[in-house]
Amino acid sequence: MNTSMLLPLLLLFGFMFVMTRSAKNKQRQAAQMRDQMQPGSGVRTIGGMYATVKEVSEDTVLLEVAPAVHAVYAKNAIAAVLDDAEYNRIIHGIDPDAAEIEVPDDASALTADEEPRVDLGKSETADADTEAKDDEAEGGAKGEADEAEPDKSSKSEGDANAK
């Protein structure tokens, strides 16, 4: 037999050996994890449901899925045994590492007074300059319009005063 044909076969068998060995290690670790289950432990099933262990028998586990609601599961259906801190964080929303956060009642407490506030309003001098420019622009256009057609608003004001 040619050595060039023997090398790919050896590589194939080596690859298969490594794959089966890692799968066996994962199965052994999962079995050890399931054997460590005790009543009161938090678990996650392979379906993604979180529950508390009430009883452990040889092949089955009695889980409390809600207060006073129990269900029997196969031990193989347990995906992970969770430590107490992780279980409380997931189920009850309790994060032991997070400090107590105080939420203010109004938004004024959220702004810091350390930075000076920027006044986004117009200043009086800027307003006067802007108004003068606007008057000049309107005056030129208004004067031309006044020559072409007399202002109707002045007539109506005069009529109103006469009555």
PDB file of C-alpha atoms in Angstrom:
ATOM      1  CA  MET A   1       0.000   0.000   0.000  1.00  0.00           C
ATOM      2  CA  ASN A   2       1.213   3.445  -0.883  1.00  0.00           C
ATOM      3  CA  THR A   3       2.163   5.826   1.972  1.00  0.00           C
ATOM      4  CA  SER A   4       0.400   8.721   0.255  1.00  0.00           C
ATOM      5  CA  MET A   5      -2.902   6.845   0.714  1.00  0.00           C
ATOM      6  CA  LEU A   6      -2.103   5.859   4.298  1.00  0.00           C
ATOM      7  CA  LEU A   7      -1.545   9.438   5.529  1.00  0.00           C
ATOM      8  CA  PRO A   8      -5.106  10.743   4.828  1.00  0.00           C
ATOM      9  CA  LEU A   9      -6.594   7.664   6.537  1.00  0.00           C
ATOM     10  CA  LEU A  10      -4.441   8.220   9.614  1.00  0.00           C
ATOM     11  CA  LEU A  11      -5.482  11.881   9.729  1.00  0.00           C
ATOM     12  CA  LEU A  12      -9.154  10.912   9.439  1.00  0.00           C
ATOM     13  CA  PHE A  13      -8.923   8.391  12.288  1.00  0.00           C
ATOM     14  CA  GLY A  14      -6.986  10.873  14.451  1.00  0.00           C
ATOM     15  CA  PHE A  15      -9.611  13.548  13.866  1.00  0.00           C
ATOM     16  CA  MET A  16     -12.425  11.115  14.762  1.00  0.00           C
ATOM     17  CA  PHE A  17     -10.590  10.068  17.949  1.00  0.00           C
ATOM     18  CA  VAL A  18     -10.198  13.700  19.101  1.00  0.00           C
ATOM     19  CA  MET A  19     -13.866  14.485  18.371  1.00  0.00           C
ATOM     20  CA  THR A  20     -15.228  11.468  20.274  1.00  0.00           C
ATOM     21  CA  ARG A  21     -12.897  12.125  23.198  1.00  0.00           C
ATOM     22  CA  SER A  22     -14.111  15.721  23.598  1.00  0.00           C
ATOM     23  CA  ALA A  23     -17.738  14.573  23.350  1.00  0.00           C
ATOM     24  CA  LYS A  24     -17.149  11.991  26.086  1.00  0.00           C
ATOM     25  CA  ASN A  25     -15.544  14.661  28.293  1.00  0.00           C
ATOM     26  CA  LYS A  26     -18.599  16.911  27.859  1.00  0.00           C
ATOM     27  CA  GLN A  27     -20.952  14.038  28.731  1.00  0.00           C
ATOM     28  CA  ARG A  28     -18.894  13.190  31.827  1.00  0.00           C
ATOM     29  CA  GLN A  29     -18.955  16.833  33.002  1.00  0.00           C
ATOM     30  CA  ALA A  30     -22.739  17.045  32.453  1.00  0.00           C
ATOM     31  CA  ALA A  31     -23.261  13.863  34.478  1.00  0.00           C
ATOM     32  CA  GLN A  32     -21.132  15.235  37.332  1.00  0.00           C
ATOM     33  CA  MET A  33     -23.108  18.497  37.266  1.00  0.00           C
ATOM     34  CA  ARG A  34     -26.415  16.603  37.465  1.00  0.00           C
ATOM     35  CA  ASP A  35     -25.109  14.495  40.343  1.00  0.00           C
ATOM     36  CA  GLN A  36     -24.304  17.671  42.277  1.00  0.00           C
ATOM     37  CA  MET A  37     -27.964  18.771  42.250  1.00  0.00           C
ATOM     38  CA  GLN A  38     -29.443  19.122  45.709  1.00  0.00           C
ATOM     39  CA  PRO A  39     -32.867  20.225  46.923  1.00  0.00           C
ATOM     40  CA  GLY A  40     -32.948  24.030  46.882  1.00  0.00           C
ATOM     41  CA  SER A  41     -30.601  24.414  43.906  1.00  0.00           C
ATOM     42  CA  GLY A  42     -31.624  26.577  40.971  1.00  0.00           C
ATOM     43  CA  VAL A  43     -31.518  24.885  37.565  1.00  0.00           C
ATOM     44  CA  ARG A  44     -32.161  25.628  33.890  1.00  0.00           C
ATOM     45  CA  THR A  45     -33.740  22.923  31.769  1.00  0.00           C
ATOM     46  CA  ILE A  46     -32.804  22.205  28.153  1.00  0.00           C
ATOM     47  CA  GLY A  47     -36.051  23.966  27.212  1.00  0.00           C
ATOM     48  CA  GLY A  48     -34.836  27.154  28.926  1.00  0.00           C
ATOM     49  CA  MET A  49     -37.122  27.008  31.965  1.00  0.00           C
ATOM     50  CA  TYR A  50     -35.698  28.061  35.341  1.00  0.00           C
ATOM     51  CA  ALA A  51     -36.826  26.151  38.422  1.00  0.00           C
ATOM     52  CA  THR A  52     -35.863  25.125  41.946  1.00  0.00           C
ATOM     53  CA  VAL A  53     -35.003  21.509  42.759  1.00  0.00           C
ATOM     54  CA  LYS A  54     -37.310  19.960  45.386  1.00  0.00           C
ATOM     55  CA  GLU A  55     -36.361  16.264  45.207  1.00  0.00           C
ATOM     56  CA  VAL A  56     -33.698  14.276  43.414  1.00  0.00           C
ATOM     57  CA  SER A  57     -34.154  10.574  42.637  1.00  0.00           C
ATOM     58  CA  GLU A  58     -32.036   8.226  40.528  1.00  0.00           C
ATOM     59  CA  ASP A  59     -33.365   9.194  37.076  1.00  0.00           C
ATOM     60  CA  THR A  60     -35.816  12.020  37.756  1.00  0.00           C
ATOM     61  CA  VAL A  61     -35.933  15.398  39.454  1.00  0.00           C
ATOM     62  CA  LEU A  62     -38.938  17.112  41.047  1.00  0.00           C
ATOM     63  CA  LEU A  63     -38.803  20.821  40.152  1.00  0.00           C
ATOM     64  CA  GLU A  64     -40.813  23.723  41.521  1.00  0.00           C
ATOM     65  CA  VAL A  65     -41.476  25.840  38.427  1.00  0.00           C
ATOM     66  CA  ALA A  66     -43.688  28.373  40.250  1.00  0.00           C
ATOM     67  CA  PRO A  67     -44.842  28.713  43.848  1.00  0.00           C
ATOM     68  CA  ALA A  68     -46.738  25.490  44.712  1.00  0.00           C
ATOM     69  CA  VAL A  69     -46.398  24.190  41.105  1.00  0.00           C
ATOM     70  CA  HIS A  70     -44.266  21.051  40.799  1.00  0.00           C
ATOM     71  CA  ALA A  71     -43.197  19.053  37.758  1.00  0.00           C
ATOM     72  CA  VAL A  72     -41.168  15.868  37.319  1.00  0.00           C
ATOM     73  CA  TYR A  73     -38.285  16.023  34.821  1.00  0.00           C
ATOM     74  CA  ALA A  74     -35.682  13.530  33.678  1.00  0.00           C
ATOM     75  CA  LYS A  75     -32.212  14.266  34.981  1.00  0.00           C
ATOM     76  CA  ASN A  76     -30.977  14.456  31.391  1.00  0.00           C
ATOM     77  CA  ALA A  77     -33.342  17.414  30.817  1.00  0.00           C
ATOM     78  CA  ILE A  78     -31.304  19.602  33.189  1.00  0.00           C
ATOM     79  CA  ALA A  79     -28.958  21.799  31.157  1.00  0.00           C
ATOM     80  CA  ALA A  80     -27.256  23.677  34.002  1.00  0.00           C
ATOM     81  CA  VAL A  81     -27.158  23.855  37.772  1.00  0.00           C
ATOM     82  CA  LEU A  82     -26.918  27.534  38.701  1.00  0.00           C
ATOM     83  CA  ASP A  83     -25.271  29.039  41.739  1.00  0.00           C
ATOM     84  CA  ASP A  84     -27.502  31.072  44.074  1.00  0.00           C
ATOM     85  CA  ALA A  85     -26.262  34.501  42.950  1.00  0.00           C
ATOM     86  CA  GLU A  86     -26.880  33.786  39.261  1.00  0.00           C
ATOM     87  CA  TYR A  87     -30.283  32.204  39.938  1.00  0.00           C
ATOM     88  CA  ASN A  88     -31.423  35.227  42.018  1.00  0.00           C
ATOM     89  CA  ARG A  89     -30.151  37.632  39.356  1.00  0.00           C
ATOM     90  CA  ILE A  90     -32.098  35.851  36.598  1.00  0.00           C
ATOM     91  CA  ILE A  91     -35.308  35.006  38.457  1.00  0.00           C
ATOM     92  CA  HIS A  92     -35.712  37.828  40.973  1.00  0.00           C
ATOM     93  CA  GLY A  93     -33.656  40.546  39.290  1.00  0.00           C
ATOM     94  CA  ILE A  94     -31.394  40.810  42.334  1.00  0.00           C
ATOM     95  CA  ASP A  95     -27.864  41.886  41.414  1.00  0.00           C
ATOM     96  CA  PRO A  96     -25.583  41.610  44.461  1.00  0.00           C
ATOM     97  CA  ASP A  97     -22.778  43.579  42.780  1.00  0.00           C
ATOM     98  CA  ALA A  98     -24.900  46.584  41.812  1.00  0.00           C
ATOM     99  CA  ALA A  99     -25.159  49.412  44.301  1.00  0.00           C
ATOM    100  CA  GLU A 100     -28.587  50.675  45.245  1.00  0.00           C
ATOM    101  CA  ILE A 101     -29.557  53.225  42.607  1.00  0.00           C
ATOM    102  CA  GLU A 102     -31.644  56.171  43.737  1.00  0.00           C
ATOM    103  CA  VAL A 103     -34.059  57.423  41.096  1.00  0.00           C
ATOM    104  CA  PRO A 104     -35.095  61.078  41.536  1.00  0.00           C
ATOM    105  CA  ASP A 105     -38.713  62.156  41.289  1.00  0.00           C
ATOM    106  CA  ASP A 106     -38.011  64.996  38.881  1.00  0.00           C
ATOM    107  CA  ALA A 107     -35.478  65.699  36.155  1.00  0.00           C
ATOM    108  CA  SER A 108     -33.922  68.680  37.946  1.00  0.00           C
ATOM    109  CA  ALA A 109     -31.862  66.355  40.125  1.00  0.00           C
ATOM    110  CA  LEU A 110     -30.337  64.760  37.028  1.00  0.00           C
ATOM    111  CA  THR A 111     -28.674  67.949  35.795  1.00  0.00           C
ATOM    112  CA  ALA A 112     -25.380  68.926  37.335  1.00  0.00           C
ATOM    113  CA  ASP A 113     -24.982  72.527  38.434  1.00  0.00           C
ATOM    114  CA  GLU A 114     -21.192  72.267  38.262  1.00  0.00           C
ATOM    115  CA  GLU A 115     -21.026  73.339  34.619  1.00  0.00           C
ATOM    116  CA  PRO A 116     -22.034  76.888  33.735  1.00  0.00           C
ATOM    117  CA  ARG A 117     -25.278  77.094  31.833  1.00  0.00           C
ATOM    118  CA  VAL A 118     -25.190  78.478  28.325  1.00  0.00           C
ATOM    119  CA  ASP A 119     -27.818  81.121  27.532  1.00  0.00           C
ATOM    120  CA  LEU A 120     -29.217  80.236  24.144  1.00  0.00           C
ATOM    121  CA  GLY A 121     -31.512  83.282  24.041  1.00  0.00           C
ATOM    122  CA  LYS A 122     -30.702  86.408  22.033  1.00  0.00           C
ATOM    123  CA  SER A 123     -29.086  89.355  23.748  1.00  0.00           C
ATOM    124  CA  GLU A 124     -30.735  92.799  23.634  1.00  0.00           C
ATOM    125  CA  THR A 125     -28.037  94.318  21.407  1.00  0.00           C
ATOM    126  CA  ALA A 126     -28.326  91.457  18.956  1.00  0.00           C
ATOM    127  CA  ASP A 127     -32.120  91.898  18.929  1.00  0.00           C
ATOM    128  CA  ALA A 128     -31.819  95.624  18.164  1.00  0.00           C
ATOM    129  CA  ASP A 129     -29.338  95.035  15.331  1.00  0.00           C
ATOM    130  CA  THR A 130     -31.516  92.320  13.827  1.00  0.00           C
ATOM    131  CA  GLU A 131     -34.659  94.457  14.038  1.00  0.00           C
ATOM    132  CA  ALA A 132     -32.911  97.395  12.355  1.00  0.00           C
ATOM    133  CA  LYS A 133     -31.768  95.185   9.487  1.00  0.00           C
ATOM    134  CA  ASP A 134     -35.251  93.679   9.151  1.00  0.00           C
ATOM    135  CA  ASP A 135     -36.837  97.159   9.090  1.00  0.00           C
ATOM    136  CA  GLU A 136     -34.446  98.339   6.367  1.00  0.00           C
ATOM    137  CA  ALA A 137     -35.159  95.258   4.246  1.00  0.00           C
ATOM    138  CA  GLU A 138     -38.919  95.478   4.755  1.00  0.00           C
ATOM    139  CA  GLY A 139     -38.956  99.262   4.291  1.00  0.00           C
ATOM    140  CA  GLY A 140     -37.414  99.105   0.821  1.00  0.00           C
ATOM    141  CA  ALA A 141     -39.760  96.380  -0.354  1.00  0.00           C
ATOM    142  CA  LYS A 142     -42.740  97.916   1.458  1.00  0.00           C
ATOM    143  CA  GLY A 143     -42.130 101.358  -0.022  1.00  0.00           C
ATOM    144  CA  GLU A 144     -42.284  99.975  -3.548  1.00  0.00           C
ATOM    145  CA  ALA A 145     -45.487  98.099  -2.749  1.00  0.00           C
ATOM    146  CA  ASP A 146     -47.031 101.221  -1.167  1.00  0.00           C
ATOM    147  CA  GLU A 147     -46.459 103.259  -4.322  1.00  0.00           C
ATOM    148  CA  ALA A 148     -48.138 100.632  -6.481  1.00  0.00           C
ATOM    149  CA  GLU A 149     -51.174 100.021  -4.255  1.00  0.00           C
ATOM    150  CA  PRO A 150     -52.394 102.027  -1.274  1.00  0.00           C
ATOM    151  CA  ASP A 151     -52.593 100.215   2.062  1.00  0.00           C
ATOM    152  CA  LYS A 152     -56.059  98.778   2.635  1.00  0.00           C
ATOM    153  CA  SER A 153     -55.524  98.383   6.372  1.00  0.00           C
ATOM    154  CA  SER A 154     -55.335 102.167   6.881  1.00  0.00           C
ATOM    155  CA  LYS A 155     -58.712 102.593   5.127  1.00  0.00           C
ATOM    156  CA  SER A 156     -60.349  99.984   7.283  1.00  0.00           C
ATOM    157  CA  GLU A 157     -58.911 101.593  10.415  1.00  0.00           C
ATOM    158  CA  GLY A 158     -60.268 104.956   9.331  1.00  0.00           C
ATOM    159  CA  ASP A 159     -63.676 103.439   8.638  1.00  0.00           C
ATOM    160  CA  ALA A 160     -63.679 101.799  12.037  1.00  0.00           C
ATOM    161  CA  ASN A 161     -62.827 105.111  13.760  1.00  0.00           C
ATOM    162  CA  ALA A 162     -65.542 106.938  11.828  1.00  0.00           C
ATOM    163  CA  LYS A 163     -68.258 104.547  12.996  1.00  0.00           C
TER     164      LYS A 163
END
